[in-house]
mmCIF file of C-alpha atoms and ligand atoms in Angstrom:
data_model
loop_
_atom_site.group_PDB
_atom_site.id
_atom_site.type_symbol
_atom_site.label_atom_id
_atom_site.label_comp_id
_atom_site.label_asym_id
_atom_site.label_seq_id
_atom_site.Cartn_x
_atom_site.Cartn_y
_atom_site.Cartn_z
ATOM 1 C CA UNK Z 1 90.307 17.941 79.873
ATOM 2 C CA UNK Z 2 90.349 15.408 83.060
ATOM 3 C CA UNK Z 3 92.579 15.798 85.742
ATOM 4 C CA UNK Z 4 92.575 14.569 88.910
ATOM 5 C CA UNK Z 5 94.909 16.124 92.164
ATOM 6 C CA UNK Z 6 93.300 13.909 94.897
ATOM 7 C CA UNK Z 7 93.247 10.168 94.745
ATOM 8 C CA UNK Z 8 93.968 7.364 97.359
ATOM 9 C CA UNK Z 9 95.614 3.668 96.489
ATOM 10 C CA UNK Z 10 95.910 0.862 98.915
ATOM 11 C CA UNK Z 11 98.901 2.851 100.388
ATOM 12 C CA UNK Z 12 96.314 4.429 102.637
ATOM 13 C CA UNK Z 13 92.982 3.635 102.437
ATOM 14 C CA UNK Z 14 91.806 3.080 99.318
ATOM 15 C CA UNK Z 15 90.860 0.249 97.411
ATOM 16 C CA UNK Z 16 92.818 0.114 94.367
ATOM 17 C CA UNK Z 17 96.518 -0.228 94.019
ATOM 18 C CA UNK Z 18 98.674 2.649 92.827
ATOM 19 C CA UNK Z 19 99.304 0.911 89.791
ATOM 20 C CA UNK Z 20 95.577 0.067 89.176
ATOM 21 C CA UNK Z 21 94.716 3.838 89.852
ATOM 22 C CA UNK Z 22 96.969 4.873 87.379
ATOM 23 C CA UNK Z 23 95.829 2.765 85.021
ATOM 24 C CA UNK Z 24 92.243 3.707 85.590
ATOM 25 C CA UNK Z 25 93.504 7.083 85.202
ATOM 26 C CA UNK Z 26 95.069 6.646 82.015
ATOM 27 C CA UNK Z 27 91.755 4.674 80.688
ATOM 28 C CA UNK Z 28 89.656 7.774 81.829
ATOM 29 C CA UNK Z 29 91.889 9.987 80.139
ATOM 30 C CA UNK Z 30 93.343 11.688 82.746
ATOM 31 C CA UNK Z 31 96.183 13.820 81.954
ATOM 32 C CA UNK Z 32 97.541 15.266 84.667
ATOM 33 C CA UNK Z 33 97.427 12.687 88.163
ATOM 34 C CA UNK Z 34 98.317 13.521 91.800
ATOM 35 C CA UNK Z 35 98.213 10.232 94.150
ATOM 36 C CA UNK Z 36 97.317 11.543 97.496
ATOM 37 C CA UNK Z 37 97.632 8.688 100.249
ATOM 38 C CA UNK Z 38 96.610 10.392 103.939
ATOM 39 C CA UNK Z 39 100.626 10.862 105.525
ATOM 40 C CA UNK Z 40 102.628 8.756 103.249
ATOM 41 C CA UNK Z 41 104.527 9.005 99.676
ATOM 42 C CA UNK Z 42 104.826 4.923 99.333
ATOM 43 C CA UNK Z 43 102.331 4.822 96.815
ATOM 44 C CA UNK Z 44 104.095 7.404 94.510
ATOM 45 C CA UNK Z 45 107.565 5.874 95.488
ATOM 46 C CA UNK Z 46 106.311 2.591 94.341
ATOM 47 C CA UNK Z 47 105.280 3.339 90.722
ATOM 48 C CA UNK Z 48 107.537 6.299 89.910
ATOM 49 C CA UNK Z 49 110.213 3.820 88.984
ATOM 50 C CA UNK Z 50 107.527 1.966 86.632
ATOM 51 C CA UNK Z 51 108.959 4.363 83.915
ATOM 52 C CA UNK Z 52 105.659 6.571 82.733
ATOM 53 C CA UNK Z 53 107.496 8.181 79.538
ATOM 54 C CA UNK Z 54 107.626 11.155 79.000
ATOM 55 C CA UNK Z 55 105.487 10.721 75.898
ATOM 56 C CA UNK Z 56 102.625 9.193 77.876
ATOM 57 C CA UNK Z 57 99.692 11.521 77.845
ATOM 58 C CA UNK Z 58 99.432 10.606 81.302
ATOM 59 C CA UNK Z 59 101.683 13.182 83.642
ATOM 60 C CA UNK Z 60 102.155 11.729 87.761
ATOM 61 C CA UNK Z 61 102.629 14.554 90.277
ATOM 62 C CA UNK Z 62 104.117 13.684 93.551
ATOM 63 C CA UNK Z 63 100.827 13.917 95.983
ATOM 64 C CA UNK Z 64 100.207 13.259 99.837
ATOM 65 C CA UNK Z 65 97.502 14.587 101.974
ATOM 66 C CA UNK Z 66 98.662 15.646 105.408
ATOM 67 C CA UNK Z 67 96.955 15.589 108.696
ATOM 68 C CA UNK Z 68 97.177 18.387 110.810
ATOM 69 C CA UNK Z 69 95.446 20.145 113.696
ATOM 70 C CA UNK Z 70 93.904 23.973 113.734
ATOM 71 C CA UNK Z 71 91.357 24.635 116.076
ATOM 72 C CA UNK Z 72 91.099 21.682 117.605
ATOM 73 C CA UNK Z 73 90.069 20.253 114.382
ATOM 74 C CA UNK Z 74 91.678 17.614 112.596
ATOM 75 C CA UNK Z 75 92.272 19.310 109.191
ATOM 76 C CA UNK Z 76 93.407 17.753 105.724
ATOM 77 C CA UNK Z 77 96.121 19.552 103.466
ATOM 78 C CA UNK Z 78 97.194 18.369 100.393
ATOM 79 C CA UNK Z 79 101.237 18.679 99.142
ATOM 80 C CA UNK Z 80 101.357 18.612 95.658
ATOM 81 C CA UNK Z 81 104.695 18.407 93.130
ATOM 82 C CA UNK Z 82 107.103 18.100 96.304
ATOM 83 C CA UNK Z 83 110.760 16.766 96.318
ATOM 84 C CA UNK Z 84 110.077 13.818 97.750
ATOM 85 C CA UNK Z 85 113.730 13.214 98.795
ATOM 86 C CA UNK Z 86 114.343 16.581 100.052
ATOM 87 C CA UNK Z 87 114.386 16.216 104.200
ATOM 88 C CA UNK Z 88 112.056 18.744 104.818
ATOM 89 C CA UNK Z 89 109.516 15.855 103.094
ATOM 90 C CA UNK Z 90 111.624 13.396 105.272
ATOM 91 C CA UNK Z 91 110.827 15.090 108.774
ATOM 92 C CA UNK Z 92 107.224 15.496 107.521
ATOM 93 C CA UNK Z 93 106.775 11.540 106.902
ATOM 94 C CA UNK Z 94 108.816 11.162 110.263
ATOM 95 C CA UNK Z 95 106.815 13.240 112.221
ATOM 96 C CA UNK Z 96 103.030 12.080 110.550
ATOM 97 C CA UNK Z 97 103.983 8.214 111.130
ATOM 98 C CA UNK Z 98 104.712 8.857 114.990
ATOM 99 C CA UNK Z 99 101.895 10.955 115.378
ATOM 100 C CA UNK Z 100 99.431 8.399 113.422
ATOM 101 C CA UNK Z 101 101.193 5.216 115.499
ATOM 102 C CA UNK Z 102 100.660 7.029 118.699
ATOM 103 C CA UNK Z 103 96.732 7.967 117.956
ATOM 104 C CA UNK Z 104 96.064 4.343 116.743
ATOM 105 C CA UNK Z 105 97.979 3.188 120.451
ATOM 106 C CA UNK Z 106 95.711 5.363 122.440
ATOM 107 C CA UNK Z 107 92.455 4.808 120.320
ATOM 108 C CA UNK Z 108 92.955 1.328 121.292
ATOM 109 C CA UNK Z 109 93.372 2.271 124.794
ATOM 110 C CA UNK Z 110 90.588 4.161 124.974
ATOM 111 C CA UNK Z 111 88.392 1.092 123.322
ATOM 112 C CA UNK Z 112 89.834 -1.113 125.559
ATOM 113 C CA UNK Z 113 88.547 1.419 128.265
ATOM 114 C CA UNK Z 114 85.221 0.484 126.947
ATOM 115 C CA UNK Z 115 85.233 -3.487 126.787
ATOM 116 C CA UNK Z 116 86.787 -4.022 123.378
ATOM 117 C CA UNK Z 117 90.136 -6.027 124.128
ATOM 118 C CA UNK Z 118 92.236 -6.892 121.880
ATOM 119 C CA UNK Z 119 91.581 -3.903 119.149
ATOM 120 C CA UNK Z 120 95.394 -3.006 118.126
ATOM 121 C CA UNK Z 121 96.373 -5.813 117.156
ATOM 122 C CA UNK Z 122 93.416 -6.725 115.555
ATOM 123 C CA UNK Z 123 93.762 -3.352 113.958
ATOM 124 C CA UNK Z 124 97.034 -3.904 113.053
ATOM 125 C CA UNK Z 125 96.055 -6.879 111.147
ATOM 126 C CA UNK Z 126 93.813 -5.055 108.624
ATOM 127 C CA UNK Z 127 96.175 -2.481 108.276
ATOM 128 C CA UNK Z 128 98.515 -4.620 106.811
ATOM 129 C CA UNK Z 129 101.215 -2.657 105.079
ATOM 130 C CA UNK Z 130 98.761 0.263 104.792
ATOM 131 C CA UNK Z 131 98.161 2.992 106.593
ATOM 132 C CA UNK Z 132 97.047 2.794 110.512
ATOM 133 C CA UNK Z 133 93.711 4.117 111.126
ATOM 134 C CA UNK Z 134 89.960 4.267 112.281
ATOM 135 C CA UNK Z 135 88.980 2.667 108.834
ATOM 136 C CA UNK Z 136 91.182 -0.872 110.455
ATOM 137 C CA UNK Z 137 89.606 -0.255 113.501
ATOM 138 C CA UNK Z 138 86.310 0.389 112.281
ATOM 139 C CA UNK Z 139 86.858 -3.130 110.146
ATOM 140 C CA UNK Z 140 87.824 -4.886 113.522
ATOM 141 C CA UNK Z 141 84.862 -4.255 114.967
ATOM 142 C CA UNK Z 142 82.805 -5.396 111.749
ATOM 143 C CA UNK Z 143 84.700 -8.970 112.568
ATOM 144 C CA UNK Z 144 84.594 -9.444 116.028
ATOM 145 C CA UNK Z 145 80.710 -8.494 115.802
ATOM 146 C CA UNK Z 146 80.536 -5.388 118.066
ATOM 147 C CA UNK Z 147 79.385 -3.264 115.110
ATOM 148 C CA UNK Z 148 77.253 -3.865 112.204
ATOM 149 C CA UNK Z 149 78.917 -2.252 109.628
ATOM 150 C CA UNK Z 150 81.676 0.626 109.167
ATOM 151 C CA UNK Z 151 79.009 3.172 109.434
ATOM 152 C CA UNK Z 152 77.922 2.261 113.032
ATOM 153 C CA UNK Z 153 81.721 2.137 114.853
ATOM 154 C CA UNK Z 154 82.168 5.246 113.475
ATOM 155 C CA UNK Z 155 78.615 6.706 114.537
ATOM 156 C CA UNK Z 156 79.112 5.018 117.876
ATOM 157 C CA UNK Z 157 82.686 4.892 118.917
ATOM 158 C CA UNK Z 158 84.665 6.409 116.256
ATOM 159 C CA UNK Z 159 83.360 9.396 114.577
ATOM 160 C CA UNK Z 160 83.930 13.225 115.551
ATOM 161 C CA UNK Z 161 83.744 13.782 118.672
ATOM 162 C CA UNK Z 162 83.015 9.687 120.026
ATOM 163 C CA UNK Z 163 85.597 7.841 122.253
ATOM 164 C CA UNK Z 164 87.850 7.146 119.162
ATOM 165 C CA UNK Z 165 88.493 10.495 117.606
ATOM 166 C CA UNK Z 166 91.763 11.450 118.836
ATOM 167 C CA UNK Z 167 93.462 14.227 117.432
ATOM 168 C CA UNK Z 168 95.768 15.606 119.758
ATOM 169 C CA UNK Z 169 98.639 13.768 118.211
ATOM 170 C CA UNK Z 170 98.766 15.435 114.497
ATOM 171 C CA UNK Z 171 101.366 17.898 113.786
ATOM 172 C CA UNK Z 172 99.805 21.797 113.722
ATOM 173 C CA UNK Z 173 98.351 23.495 110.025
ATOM 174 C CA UNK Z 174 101.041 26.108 110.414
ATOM 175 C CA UNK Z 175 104.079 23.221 109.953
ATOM 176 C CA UNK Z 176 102.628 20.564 107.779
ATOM 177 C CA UNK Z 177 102.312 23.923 105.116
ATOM 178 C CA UNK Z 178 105.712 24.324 105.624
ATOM 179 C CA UNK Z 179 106.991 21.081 105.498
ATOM 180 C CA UNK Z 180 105.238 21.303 102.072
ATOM 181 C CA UNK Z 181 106.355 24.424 100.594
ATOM 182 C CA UNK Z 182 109.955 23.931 101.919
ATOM 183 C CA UNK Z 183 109.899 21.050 99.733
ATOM 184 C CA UNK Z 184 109.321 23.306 96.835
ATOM 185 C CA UNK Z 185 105.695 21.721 97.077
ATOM 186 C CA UNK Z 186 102.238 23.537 96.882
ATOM 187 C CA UNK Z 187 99.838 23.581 99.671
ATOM 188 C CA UNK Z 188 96.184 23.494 98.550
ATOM 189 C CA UNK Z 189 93.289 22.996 101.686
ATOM 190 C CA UNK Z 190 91.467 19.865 101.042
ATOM 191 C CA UNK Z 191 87.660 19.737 101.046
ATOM 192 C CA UNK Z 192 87.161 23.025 102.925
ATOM 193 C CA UNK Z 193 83.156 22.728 103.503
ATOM 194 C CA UNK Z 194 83.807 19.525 105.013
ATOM 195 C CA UNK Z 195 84.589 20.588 108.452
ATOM 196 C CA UNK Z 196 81.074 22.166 108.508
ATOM 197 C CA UNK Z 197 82.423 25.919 109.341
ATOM 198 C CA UNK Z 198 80.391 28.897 109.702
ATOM 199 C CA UNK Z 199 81.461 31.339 106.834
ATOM 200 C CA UNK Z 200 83.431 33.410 109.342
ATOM 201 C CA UNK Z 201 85.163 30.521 111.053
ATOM 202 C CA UNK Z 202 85.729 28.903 107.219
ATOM 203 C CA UNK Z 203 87.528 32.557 106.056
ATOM 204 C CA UNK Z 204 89.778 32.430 109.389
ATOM 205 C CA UNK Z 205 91.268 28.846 108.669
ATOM 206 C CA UNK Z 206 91.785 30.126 105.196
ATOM 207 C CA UNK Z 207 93.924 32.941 106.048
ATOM 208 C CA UNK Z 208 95.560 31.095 108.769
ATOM 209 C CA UNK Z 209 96.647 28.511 106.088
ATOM 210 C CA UNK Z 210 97.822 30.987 103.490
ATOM 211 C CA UNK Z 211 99.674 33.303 106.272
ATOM 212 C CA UNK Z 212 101.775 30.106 106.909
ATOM 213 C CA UNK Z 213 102.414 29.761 103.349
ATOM 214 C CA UNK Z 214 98.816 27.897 101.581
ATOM 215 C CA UNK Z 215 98.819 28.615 98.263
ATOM 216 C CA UNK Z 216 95.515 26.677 96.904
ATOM 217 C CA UNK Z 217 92.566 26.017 98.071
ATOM 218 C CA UNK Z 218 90.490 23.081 96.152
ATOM 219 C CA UNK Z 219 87.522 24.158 94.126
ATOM 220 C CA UNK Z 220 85.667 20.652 93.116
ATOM 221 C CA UNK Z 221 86.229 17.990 95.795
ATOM 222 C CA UNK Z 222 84.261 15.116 94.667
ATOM 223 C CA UNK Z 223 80.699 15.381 94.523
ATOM 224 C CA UNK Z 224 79.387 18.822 95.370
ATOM 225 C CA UNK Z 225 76.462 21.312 94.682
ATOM 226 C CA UNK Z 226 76.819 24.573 92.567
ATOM 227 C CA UNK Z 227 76.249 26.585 95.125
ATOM 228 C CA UNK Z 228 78.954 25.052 97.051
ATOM 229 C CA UNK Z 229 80.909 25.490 93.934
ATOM 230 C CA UNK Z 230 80.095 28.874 93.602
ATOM 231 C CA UNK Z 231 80.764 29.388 97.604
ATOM 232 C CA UNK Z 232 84.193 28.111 97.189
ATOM 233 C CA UNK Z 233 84.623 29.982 94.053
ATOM 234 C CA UNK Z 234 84.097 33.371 95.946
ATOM 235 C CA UNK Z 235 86.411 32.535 98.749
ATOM 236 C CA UNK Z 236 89.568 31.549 96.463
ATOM 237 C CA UNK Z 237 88.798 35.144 94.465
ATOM 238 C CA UNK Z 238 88.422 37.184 98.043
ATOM 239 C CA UNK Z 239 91.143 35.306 99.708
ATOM 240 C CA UNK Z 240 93.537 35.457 96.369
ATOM 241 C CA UNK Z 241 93.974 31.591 96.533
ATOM 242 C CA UNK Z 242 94.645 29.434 93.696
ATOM 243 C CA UNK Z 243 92.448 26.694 93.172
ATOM 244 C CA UNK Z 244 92.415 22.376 92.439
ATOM 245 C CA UNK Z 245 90.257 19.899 91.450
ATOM 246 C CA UNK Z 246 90.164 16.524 92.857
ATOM 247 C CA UNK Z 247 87.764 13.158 93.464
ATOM 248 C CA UNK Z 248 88.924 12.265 96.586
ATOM 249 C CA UNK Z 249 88.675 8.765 94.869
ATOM 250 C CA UNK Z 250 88.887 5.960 97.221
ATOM 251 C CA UNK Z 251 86.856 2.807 95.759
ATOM 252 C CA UNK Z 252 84.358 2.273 93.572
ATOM 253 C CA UNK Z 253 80.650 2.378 94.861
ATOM 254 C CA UNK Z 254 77.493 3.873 93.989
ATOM 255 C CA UNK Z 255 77.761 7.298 95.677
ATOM 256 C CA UNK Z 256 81.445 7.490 95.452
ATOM 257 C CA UNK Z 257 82.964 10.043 92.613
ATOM 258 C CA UNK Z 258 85.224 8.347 89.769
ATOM 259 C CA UNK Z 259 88.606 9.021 89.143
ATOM 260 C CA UNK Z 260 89.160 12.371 87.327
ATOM 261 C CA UNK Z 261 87.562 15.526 86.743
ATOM 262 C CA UNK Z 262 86.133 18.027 84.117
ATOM 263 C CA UNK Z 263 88.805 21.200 84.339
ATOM 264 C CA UNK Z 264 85.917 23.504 85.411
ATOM 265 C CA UNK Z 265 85.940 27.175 83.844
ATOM 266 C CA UNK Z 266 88.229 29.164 86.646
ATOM 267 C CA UNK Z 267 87.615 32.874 85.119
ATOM 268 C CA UNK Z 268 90.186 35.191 87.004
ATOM 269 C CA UNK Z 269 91.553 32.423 89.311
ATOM 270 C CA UNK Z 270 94.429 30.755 89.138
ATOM 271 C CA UNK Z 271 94.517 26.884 88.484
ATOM 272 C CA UNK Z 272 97.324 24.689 90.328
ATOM 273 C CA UNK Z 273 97.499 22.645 87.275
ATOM 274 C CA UNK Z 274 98.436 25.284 85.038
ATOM 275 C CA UNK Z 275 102.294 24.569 86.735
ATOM 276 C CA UNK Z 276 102.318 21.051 85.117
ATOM 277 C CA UNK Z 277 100.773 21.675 81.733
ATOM 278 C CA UNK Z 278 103.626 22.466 79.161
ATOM 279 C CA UNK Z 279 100.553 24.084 77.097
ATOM 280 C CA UNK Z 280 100.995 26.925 74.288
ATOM 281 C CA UNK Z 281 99.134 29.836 74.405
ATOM 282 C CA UNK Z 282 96.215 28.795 72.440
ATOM 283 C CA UNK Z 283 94.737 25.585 74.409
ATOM 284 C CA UNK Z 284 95.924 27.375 77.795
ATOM 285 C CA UNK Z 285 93.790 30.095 76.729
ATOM 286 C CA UNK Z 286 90.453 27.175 75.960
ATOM 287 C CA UNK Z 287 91.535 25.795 79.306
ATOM 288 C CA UNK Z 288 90.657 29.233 81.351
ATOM 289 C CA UNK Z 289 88.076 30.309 78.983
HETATM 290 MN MN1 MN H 301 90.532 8.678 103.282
HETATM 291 MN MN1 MN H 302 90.555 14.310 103.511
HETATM 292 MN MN1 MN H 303 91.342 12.392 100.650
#
């Protein structure tokens, strides 16, 4: 069976619009569907109302994935099944606009700092009615002709650790959980190996996120080895996490993972799906075999 619990649509940065994504969803034969814009529901609040029956094989969670700071990382949780009107969700969207406006005002300070005039607005501009970020930034650049490509303004100006990586501004990993779960949402860590963490380190953000309320932790983010699988695998069992499965979709592209994923075999752990699958015993039983 194909599900898929982390996907982006044009609300944030990703190519397709919700209603195309769901509709390549529903052509894959995805049955259970979680869009997951970075800091913002608009997506889900847009094609909610287009009526998906109840008969349709394909199911739409609520999704977002929230940006947070621990460690003086910028780390990535994903809400999933939330109340999207309750205000706990409210203060959360609130709170994650403000922070991303104020990052994208002093990212353009700081490029400004460095000879590049001119790069909010023009960042603006890309943005559109999407999200703010380093992808419209990075895109300015492209067109004005100070960069190459994407790849270079974020190797040389706004990548980890360059003059454009702010992060001061996000909310911290203890409050975005519990934005989350007060919204009678479930947390899940996104990508964990993809802050490059020792093991140690990895296990410590783990616990920090489930002592503030974490539930899941995601097993299969897009493309990944077995060994990573099996790595991941080990750390939801020791650390009693459930676990998700998600592409991280943003566009089609040669490298880039397509929309929905094999349910993988979870033996003893717990799959965050299993909440939104009005299953009888029998094919729950295939889908944990
Ligand atoms: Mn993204
Ligand atoms: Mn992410
Ligand atoms: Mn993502």
């Amino acid at each position: 069976m194909l599900i898929d619990f982390h996907t982006h649509s044009t609300a944030s940065d990703g190519a397709l619009s919700p209603a195309e994504l769901v509709a390549r969803a529903r052509l894959a034969g995805v049955r259970l569907l979680a869009l997951t814009d970075h800091d913002t529901i608009a997506g889900y609040a847009q094609i909610q109302a287009s009526a998906i029956a109840e008969t349709d094989a394909l199911r739409l969670i609520p999704g977002i994935e929230m940006s947070c700071r621990w460690s003086a990382t910028t780390i990535h949780v994903l809400g999933l099944g939330m109340d999207i009107d309750h205000p706990a969700m409210q203060e959360a969207l609130a709170v994650l606009q403000q922070a991303r406006q104020d990052r994208a005002a002093r990212i353009a300070e700081r490029l400004e700092q460095r000879g590049f005039s001119g790069a909010l607005a023009g960042a603006l501009q890309h943005a559109g009615d999407s999200q703010l970020g380093r992808p419209d930034f990075a895109a300015w650049m492209v067109e004005q002709g100070h960069v190459k490509d994407h790849a270079q303004a974020f190797d040389k100006y706004l990548g980890q650790g360059k003059t454009g990586d702010v992060k001061a501004f996000w909310p911290e990993l203890a409050q975005v959980v519990r934005w989350i779960v007060d919204a009678g949402g479930v947390a899940v860590m996104a990508h964990p190996l993809k802050y490059r963490y020792t093991r140690m380190k990895l296990r410590r953000l783990l616990l920090d996120f489930r002592a503030a309320g974490g539930q899941a932790t995601e097993l299969l983010s897009g493309y990944q080895t077995s060994d990573q699988t099996e790595q991941l695998r080990r750390l939801a069992h020791d650390l009693n996490l459930e676990v998700s499965v998600g592409s991280d979709f943003h566009r089609d592209g040669p490298y880039s993972p397509q929309v929905g994923v094999e349910l993988p075999a979870i033996d003893g752990l717990i799959g965050v799906w299993q909440r939104w699958l009005p299953m009888d015993r029998a094919s729950q039983e295939a889908v944990t075999a």
